[in-house]
mmCIF file of C-alpha atoms in Angstrom:
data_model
loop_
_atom_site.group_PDB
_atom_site.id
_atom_site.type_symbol
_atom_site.label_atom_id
_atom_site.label_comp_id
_atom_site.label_asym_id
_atom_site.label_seq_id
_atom_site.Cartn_x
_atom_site.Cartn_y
_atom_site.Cartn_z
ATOM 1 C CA UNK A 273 2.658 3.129 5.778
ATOM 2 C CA UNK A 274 3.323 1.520 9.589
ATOM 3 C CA UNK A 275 2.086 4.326 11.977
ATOM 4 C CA UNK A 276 4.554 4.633 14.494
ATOM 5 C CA UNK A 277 3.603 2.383 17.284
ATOM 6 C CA UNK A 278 7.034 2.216 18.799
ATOM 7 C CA UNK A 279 7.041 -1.639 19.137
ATOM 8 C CA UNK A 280 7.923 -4.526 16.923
ATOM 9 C CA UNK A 281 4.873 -6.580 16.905
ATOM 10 C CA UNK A 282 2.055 -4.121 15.745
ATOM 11 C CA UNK A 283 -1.493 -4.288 17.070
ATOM 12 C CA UNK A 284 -4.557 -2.325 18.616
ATOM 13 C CA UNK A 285 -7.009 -3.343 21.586
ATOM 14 C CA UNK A 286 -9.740 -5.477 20.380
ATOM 15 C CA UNK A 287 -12.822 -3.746 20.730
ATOM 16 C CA UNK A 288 -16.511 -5.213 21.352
ATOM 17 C CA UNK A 289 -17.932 -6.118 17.469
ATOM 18 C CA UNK A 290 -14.402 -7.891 16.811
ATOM 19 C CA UNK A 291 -15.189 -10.583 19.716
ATOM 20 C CA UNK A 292 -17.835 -12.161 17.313
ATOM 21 C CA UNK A 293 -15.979 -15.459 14.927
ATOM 22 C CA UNK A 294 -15.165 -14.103 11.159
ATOM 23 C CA UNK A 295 -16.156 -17.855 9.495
ATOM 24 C CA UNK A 296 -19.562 -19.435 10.471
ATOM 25 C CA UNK A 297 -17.028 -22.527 11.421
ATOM 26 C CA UNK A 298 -13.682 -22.761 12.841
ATOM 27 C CA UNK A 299 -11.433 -22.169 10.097
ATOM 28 C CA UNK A 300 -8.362 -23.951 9.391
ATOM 29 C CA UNK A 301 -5.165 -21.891 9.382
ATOM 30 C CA UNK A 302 -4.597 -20.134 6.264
ATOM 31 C CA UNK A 303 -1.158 -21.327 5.395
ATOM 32 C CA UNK A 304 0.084 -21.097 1.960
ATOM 33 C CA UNK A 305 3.618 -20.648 0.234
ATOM 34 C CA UNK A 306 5.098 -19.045 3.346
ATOM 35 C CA UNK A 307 7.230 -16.542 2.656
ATOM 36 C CA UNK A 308 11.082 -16.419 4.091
ATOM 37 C CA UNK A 309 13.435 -13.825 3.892
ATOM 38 C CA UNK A 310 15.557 -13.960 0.473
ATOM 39 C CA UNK A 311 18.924 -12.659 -0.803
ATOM 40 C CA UNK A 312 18.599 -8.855 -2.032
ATOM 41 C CA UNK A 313 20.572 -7.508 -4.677
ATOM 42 C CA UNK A 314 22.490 -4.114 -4.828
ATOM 43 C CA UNK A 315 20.056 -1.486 -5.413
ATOM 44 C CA UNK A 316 19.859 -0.127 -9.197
ATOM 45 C CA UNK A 317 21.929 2.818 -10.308
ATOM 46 C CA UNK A 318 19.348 6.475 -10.969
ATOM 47 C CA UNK A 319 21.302 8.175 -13.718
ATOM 48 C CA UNK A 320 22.567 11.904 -13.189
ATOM 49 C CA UNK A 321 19.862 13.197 -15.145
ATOM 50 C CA UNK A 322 16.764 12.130 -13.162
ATOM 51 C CA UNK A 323 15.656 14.906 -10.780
ATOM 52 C CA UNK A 324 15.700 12.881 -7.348
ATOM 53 C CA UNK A 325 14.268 13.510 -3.872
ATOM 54 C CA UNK A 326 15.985 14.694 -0.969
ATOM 55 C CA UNK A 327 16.047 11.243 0.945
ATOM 56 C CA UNK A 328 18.223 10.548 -1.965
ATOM 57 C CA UNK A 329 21.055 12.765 -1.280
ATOM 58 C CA UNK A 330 20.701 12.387 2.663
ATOM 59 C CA UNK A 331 19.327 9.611 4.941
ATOM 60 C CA UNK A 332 15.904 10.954 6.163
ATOM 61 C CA UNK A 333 13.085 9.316 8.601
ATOM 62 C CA UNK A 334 9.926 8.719 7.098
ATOM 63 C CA UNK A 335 7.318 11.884 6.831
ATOM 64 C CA UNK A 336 4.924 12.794 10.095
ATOM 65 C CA UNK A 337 1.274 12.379 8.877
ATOM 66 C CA UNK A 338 0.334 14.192 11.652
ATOM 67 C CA UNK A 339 -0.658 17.846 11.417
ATOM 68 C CA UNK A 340 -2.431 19.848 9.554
ATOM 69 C CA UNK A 341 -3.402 18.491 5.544
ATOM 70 C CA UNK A 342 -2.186 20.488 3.124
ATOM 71 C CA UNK A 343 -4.742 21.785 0.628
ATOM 72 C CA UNK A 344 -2.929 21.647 -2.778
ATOM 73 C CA UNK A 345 -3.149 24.720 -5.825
ATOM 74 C CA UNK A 346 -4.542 24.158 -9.285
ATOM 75 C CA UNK A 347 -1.033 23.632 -10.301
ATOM 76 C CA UNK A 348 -0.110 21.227 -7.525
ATOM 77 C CA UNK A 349 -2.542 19.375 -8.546
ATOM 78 C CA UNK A 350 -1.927 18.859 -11.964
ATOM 79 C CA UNK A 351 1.595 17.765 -11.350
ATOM 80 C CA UNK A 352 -0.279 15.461 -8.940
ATOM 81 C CA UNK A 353 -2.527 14.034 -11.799
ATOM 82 C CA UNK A 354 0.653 13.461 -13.940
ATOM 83 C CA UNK A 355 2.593 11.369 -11.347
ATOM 84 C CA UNK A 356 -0.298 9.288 -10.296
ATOM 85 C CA UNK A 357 -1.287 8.809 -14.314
ATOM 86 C CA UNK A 358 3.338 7.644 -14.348
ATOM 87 C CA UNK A 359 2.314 4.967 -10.976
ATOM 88 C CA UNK A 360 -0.780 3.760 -12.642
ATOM 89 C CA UNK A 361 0.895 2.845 -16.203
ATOM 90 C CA UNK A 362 3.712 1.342 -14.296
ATOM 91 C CA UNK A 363 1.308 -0.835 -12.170
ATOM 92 C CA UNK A 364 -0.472 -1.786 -14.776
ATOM 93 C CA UNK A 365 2.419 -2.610 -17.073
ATOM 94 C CA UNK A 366 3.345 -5.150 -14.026
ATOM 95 C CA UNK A 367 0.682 -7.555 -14.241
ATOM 96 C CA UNK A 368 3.017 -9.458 -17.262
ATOM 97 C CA UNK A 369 5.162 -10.081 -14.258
ATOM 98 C CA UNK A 370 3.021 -11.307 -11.920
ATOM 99 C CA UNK A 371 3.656 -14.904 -13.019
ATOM 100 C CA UNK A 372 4.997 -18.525 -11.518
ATOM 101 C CA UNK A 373 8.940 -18.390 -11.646
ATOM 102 C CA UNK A 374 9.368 -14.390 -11.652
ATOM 103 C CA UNK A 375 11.240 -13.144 -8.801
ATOM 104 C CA UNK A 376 10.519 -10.290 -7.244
ATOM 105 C CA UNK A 377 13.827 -8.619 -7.633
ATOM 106 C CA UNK A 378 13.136 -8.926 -11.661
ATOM 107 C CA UNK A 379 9.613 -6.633 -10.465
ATOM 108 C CA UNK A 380 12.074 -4.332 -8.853
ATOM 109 C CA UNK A 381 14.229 -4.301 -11.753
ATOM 110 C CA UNK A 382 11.596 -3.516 -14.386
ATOM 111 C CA UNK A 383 9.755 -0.963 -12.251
ATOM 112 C CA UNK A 384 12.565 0.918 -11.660
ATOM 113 C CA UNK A 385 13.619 1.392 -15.372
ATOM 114 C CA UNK A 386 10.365 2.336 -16.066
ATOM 115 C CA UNK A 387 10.329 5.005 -13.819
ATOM 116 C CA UNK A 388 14.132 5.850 -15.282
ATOM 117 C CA UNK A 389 12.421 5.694 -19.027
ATOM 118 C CA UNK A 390 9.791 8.340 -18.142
ATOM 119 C CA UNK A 391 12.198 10.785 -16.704
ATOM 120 C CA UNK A 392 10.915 9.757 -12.907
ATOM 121 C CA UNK A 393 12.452 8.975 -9.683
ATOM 122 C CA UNK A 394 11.037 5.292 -7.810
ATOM 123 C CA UNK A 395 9.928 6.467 -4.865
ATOM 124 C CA UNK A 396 10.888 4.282 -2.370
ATOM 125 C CA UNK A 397 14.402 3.579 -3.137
ATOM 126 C CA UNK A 398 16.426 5.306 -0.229
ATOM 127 C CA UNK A 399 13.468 6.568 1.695
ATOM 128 C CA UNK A 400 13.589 6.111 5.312
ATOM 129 C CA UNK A 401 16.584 3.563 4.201
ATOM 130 C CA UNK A 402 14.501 0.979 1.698
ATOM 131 C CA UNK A 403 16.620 -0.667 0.122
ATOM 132 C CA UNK A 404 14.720 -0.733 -3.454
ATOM 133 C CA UNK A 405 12.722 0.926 -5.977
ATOM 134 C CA UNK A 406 9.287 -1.022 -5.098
ATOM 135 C CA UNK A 407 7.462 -3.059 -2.511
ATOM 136 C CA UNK A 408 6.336 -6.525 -3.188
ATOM 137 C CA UNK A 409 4.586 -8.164 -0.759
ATOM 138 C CA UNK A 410 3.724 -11.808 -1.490
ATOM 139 C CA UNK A 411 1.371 -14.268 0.466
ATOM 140 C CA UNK A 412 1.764 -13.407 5.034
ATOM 141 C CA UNK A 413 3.887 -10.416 3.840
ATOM 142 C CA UNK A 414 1.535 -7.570 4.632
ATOM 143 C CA UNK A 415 3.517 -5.063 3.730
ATOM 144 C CA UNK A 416 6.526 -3.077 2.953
ATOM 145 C CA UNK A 417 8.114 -6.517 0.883
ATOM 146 C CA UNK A 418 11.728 -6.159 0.093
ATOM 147 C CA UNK A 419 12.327 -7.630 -3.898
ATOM 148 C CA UNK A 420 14.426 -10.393 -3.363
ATOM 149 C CA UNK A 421 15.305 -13.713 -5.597
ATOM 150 C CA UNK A 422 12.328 -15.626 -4.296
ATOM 151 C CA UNK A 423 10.756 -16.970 -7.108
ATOM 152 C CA UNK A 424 7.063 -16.747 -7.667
ATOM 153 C CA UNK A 425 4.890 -20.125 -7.084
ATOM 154 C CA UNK A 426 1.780 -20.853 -8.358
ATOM 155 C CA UNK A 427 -0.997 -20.341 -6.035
ATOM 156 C CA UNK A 428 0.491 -16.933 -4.644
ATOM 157 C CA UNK A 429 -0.843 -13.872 -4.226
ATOM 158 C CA UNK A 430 1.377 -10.634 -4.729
ATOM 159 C CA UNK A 431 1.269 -6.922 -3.456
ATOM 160 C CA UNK A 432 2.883 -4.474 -6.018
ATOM 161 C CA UNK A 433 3.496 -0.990 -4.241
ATOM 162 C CA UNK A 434 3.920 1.773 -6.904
ATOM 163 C CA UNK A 435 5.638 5.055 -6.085
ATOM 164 C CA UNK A 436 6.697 7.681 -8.426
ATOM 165 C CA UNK A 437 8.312 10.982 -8.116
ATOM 166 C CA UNK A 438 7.783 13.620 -11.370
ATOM 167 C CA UNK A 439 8.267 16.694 -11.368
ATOM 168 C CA UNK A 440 8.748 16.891 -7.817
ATOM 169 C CA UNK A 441 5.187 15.094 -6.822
ATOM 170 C CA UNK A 442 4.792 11.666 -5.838
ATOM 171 C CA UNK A 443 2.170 9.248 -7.478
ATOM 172 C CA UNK A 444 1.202 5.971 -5.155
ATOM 173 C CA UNK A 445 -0.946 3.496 -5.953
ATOM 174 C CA UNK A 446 -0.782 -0.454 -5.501
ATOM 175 C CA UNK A 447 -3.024 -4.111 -6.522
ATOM 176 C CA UNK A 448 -2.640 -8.089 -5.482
ATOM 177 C CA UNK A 449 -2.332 -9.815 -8.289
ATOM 178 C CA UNK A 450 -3.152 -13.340 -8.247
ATOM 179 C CA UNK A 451 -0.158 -15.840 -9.551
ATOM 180 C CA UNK A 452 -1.567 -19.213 -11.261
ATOM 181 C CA UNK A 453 -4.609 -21.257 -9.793
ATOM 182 C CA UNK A 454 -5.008 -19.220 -6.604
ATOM 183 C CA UNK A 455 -7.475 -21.085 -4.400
ATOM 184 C CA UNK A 456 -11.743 -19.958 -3.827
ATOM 185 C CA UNK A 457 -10.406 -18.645 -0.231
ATOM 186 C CA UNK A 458 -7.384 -16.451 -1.963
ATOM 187 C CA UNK A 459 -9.710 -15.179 -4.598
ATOM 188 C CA UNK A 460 -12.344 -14.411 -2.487
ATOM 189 C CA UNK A 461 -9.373 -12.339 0.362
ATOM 190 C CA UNK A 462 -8.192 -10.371 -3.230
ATOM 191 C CA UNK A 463 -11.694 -9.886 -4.584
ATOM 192 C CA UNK A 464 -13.360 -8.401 -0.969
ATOM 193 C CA UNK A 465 -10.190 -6.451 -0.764
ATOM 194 C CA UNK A 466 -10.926 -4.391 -4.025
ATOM 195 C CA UNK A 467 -14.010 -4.382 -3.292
ATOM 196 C CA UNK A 468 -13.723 -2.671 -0.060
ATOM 197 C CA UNK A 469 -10.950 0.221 -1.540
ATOM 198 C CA UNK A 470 -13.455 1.249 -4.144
ATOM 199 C CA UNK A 471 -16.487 1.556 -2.146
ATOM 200 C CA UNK A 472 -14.247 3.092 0.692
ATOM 201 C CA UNK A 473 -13.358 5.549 -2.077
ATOM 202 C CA UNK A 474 -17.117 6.304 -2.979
ATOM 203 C CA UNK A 475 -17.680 7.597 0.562
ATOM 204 C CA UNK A 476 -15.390 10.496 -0.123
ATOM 205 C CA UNK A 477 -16.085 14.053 -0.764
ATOM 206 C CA UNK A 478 -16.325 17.781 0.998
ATOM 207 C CA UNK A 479 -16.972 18.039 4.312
ATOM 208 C CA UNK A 480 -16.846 13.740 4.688
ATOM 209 C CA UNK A 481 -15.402 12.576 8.329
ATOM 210 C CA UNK A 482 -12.259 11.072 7.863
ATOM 211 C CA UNK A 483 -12.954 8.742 9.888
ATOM 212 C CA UNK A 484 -15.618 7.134 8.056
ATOM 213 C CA UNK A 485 -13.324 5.304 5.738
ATOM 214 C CA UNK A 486 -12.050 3.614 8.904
ATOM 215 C CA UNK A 487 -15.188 2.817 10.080
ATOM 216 C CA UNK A 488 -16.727 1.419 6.516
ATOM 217 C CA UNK A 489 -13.065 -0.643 5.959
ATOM 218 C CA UNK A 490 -13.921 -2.477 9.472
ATOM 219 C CA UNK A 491 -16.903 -3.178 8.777
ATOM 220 C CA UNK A 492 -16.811 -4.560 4.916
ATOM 221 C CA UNK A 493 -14.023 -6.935 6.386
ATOM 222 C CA UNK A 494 -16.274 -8.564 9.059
ATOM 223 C CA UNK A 495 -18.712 -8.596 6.391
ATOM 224 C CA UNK A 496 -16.546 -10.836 3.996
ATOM 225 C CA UNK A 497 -15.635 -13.042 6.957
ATOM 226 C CA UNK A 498 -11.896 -10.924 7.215
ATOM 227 C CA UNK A 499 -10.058 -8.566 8.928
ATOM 228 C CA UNK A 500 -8.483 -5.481 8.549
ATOM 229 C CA UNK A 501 -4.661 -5.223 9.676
ATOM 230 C CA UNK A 502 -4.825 -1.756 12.014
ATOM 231 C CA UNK A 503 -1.423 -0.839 11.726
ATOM 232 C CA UNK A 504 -0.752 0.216 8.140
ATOM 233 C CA UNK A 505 -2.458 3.417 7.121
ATOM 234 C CA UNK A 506 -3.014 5.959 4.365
ATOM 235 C CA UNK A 507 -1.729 9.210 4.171
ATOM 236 C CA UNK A 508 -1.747 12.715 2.524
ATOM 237 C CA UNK A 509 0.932 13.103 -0.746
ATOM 238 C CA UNK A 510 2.591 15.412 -3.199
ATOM 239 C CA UNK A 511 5.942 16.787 -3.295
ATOM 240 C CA UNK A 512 6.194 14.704 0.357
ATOM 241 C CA UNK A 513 5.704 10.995 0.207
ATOM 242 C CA UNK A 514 3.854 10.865 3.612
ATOM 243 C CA UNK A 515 2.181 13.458 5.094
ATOM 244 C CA UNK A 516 -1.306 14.132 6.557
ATOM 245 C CA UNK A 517 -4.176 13.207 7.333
ATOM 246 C CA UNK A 518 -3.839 9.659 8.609
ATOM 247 C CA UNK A 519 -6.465 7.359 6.857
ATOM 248 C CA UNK A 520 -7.206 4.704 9.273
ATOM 249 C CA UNK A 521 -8.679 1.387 8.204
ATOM 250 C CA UNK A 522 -10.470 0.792 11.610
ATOM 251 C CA UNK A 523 -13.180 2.079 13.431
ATOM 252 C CA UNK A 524 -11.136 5.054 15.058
ATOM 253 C CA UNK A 525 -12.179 8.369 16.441
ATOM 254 C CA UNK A 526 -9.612 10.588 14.239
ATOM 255 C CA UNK A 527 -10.523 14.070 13.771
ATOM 256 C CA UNK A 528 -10.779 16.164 10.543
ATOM 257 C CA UNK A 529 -12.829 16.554 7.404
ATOM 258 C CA UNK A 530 -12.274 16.097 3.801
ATOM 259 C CA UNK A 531 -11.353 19.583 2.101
ATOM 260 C CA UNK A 532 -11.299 20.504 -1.390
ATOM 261 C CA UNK A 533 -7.499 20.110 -2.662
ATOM 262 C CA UNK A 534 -6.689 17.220 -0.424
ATOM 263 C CA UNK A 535 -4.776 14.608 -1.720
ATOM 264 C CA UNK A 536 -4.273 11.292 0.381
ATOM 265 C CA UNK A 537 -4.082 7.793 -0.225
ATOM 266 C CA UNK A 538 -6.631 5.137 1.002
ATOM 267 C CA UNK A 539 -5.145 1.474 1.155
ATOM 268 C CA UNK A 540 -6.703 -0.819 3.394
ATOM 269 C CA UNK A 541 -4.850 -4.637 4.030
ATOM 270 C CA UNK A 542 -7.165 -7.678 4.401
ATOM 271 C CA UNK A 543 -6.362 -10.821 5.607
ATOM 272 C CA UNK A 544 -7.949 -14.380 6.159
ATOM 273 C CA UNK A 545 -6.112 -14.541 9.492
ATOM 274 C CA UNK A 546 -7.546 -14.840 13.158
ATOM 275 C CA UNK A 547 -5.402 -12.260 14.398
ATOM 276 C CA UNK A 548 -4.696 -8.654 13.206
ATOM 277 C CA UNK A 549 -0.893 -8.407 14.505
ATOM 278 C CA UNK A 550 1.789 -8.460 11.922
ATOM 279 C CA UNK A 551 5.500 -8.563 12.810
ATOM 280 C CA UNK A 552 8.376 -6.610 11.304
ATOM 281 C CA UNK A 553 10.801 -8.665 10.246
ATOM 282 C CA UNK A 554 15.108 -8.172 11.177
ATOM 283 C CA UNK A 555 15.783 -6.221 7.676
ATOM 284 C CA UNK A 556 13.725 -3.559 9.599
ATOM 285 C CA UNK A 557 11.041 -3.320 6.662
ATOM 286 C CA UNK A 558 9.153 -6.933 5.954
ATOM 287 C CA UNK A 559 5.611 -7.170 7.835
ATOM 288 C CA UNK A 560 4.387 -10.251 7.958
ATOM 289 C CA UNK A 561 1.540 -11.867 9.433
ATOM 290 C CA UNK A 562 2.073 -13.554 13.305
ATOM 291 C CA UNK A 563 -0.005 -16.013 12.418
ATOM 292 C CA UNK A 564 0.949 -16.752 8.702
ATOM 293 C CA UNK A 565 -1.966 -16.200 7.081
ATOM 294 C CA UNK A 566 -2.240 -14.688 3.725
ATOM 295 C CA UNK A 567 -3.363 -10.572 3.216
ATOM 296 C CA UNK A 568 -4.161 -8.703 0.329
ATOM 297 C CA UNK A 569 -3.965 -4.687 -0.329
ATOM 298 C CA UNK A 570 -5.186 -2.103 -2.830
ATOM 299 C CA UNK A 571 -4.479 1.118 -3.461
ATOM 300 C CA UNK A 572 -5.614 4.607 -4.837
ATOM 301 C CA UNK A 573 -4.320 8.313 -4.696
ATOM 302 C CA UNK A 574 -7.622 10.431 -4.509
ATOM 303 C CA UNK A 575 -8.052 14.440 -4.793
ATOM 304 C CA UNK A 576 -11.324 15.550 -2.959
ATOM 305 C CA UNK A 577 -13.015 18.137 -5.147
ATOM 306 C CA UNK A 578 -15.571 20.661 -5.068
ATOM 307 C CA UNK A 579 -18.587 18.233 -4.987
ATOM 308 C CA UNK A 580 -16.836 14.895 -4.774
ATOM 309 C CA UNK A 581 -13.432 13.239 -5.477
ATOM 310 C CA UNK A 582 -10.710 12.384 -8.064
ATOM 311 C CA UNK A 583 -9.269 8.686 -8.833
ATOM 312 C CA UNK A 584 -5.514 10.175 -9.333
ATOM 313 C CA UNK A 585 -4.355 6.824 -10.251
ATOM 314 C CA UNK A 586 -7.165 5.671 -12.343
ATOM 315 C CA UNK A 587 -5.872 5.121 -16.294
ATOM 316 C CA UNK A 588 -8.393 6.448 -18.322
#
């Protein structure tokens, strides 16, 4: 999710242990398969049956993740575990796709009848205005990809953005998948990435800062010789798609404490850039890099629980 920064080209102030080079040498600009705008289709039709969200109905803004996290019952949470379980099979079930001459509207197409097949609502058509039932993000798109007939080329790396709603909860989760021969520096973006979310995840549990994802997320980037991009977030979830807390990625000073019965997402966005702006592209939704270089992002619902935490969207 962008946090609402009220300005086209996202950033935040450097801050004293960014000044220090990410590569040992200059590194060459990471420039691969660019990514241009493409020609999107009509979205797909939801039949009658399927129980839909109100965003559907009525154009909505996106959810405030500021306020006070909700702290979900037994039963909320079990609807929880069953939507997340519905994102995770579909995100899984993508990986087929994630192949040299798929486009990403066919992604969009086969996500959203397999949300349709399980009796679900995709998520993100409609909400806020998106246009379609899942993001793809592919090579500088950071986030927020619109499925469109751009075909996929070997060497690319693609972000597949999950959202599900059953049984009036939402289930989020998302991975990179690597297309073909992706090069060492691609592999090694996508690999650190993963890397990061699951340790980041590891941290959590009652009465845990939230702010110490932030800081650890920061940190395991400079580590890998990357950087985090600052202005996409994680969020709280259930029968909202975005509500609080905020999960920052960054070293940040947010207030609050992990609770038993909160359910948020955690989804930090590498890159192997030089700068950590992105810029939101004229169909109001595409992020992409300023400076072109490639990103990768992973993603996990968790539930904090009495003496740790829950992988919602972890298939057994």
């Amino acid at each position: 999710m962008l946090r609402n920064l009220g300005k086209r080209i996202a950033s935040f102030p450097r801050r004293e242990f960014q000044n220090a080079n990410f590569w040992t040498t200059k590194a060459k600009p990471d420039l691969h398969n660019l990514v241009d705008l493409g020609n999107v289709s009509e979205e797909l039709e939801v039949p009658e049956h399927i129980v839909k969200p109100h965003y559907y109905h009525k154009f909505s803004n996106a959810g405030s993740t500021l306020g006070k996290p909700e702290i979900k019952t037994t039963e909320q949470i079990q609807r929880m575990r069953e939507s997340c379980k519905l994102a995770a099979s579909v995100l899984k079930s993508c990986e087929q796709l994630a192949s040299e001459g798929i486009t990403t509207d066919e992604i969009d197409r086969f996500v959203h009848n397999e949300a349709i097949k399980a009796n679900a609502y995709p998520s993100p058509l409609r909400y806020a205005g998106f246009p379609k039932s899942v993001c793809t993000s592919v090579n500088n798109v950071a986030c927020h990809g619109i499925p469109d007939d751009r075909k996929l080329m070997d060497g690319d790396v693609i972000n597949i953005d999950i959202t599900v709603f059953l049984n009036g909860y939402h289930g989020d989760c998302s991975k990179t998948y690597l297309v073909g021969n992706v090069d060492e520096r691609g592999r090694h973006l996508v690999k650190s990435n993963e890397e990061c979310l699951n340790k980041a995840i590891g941290l959590c549990g009652p009465g845990v800062p939230l702010n110490l994802i932030g800081g650890f997320c920061e940190s395991f980037a400079k580590l890998c010789k990357l950087k985090v991009i600052p202005a996409f977030i994680g969020h709280g979830i259930g029968s909202y798609f975005h509500g609080p807390p905020e999960i920052l990625h960054f070293k940040n000073n947010y207030p609050g404490i992990m609770q038993q019965g909160m359910t948020f997402t955690i989804e930090p966005i590498f890159t192997t850039g030089e700068s950590e702006e992105i810029e939101i592209q004229e169909d109001g939704w595409t992020a992409m890099t300023v400076d072109g270089a490639r990103t990768s992002q992973f993603e996990h619902t968790i539930l904090i629980t009495e003496d740790g935490y829950e992988i919602l969207t972890l298939l057994d």
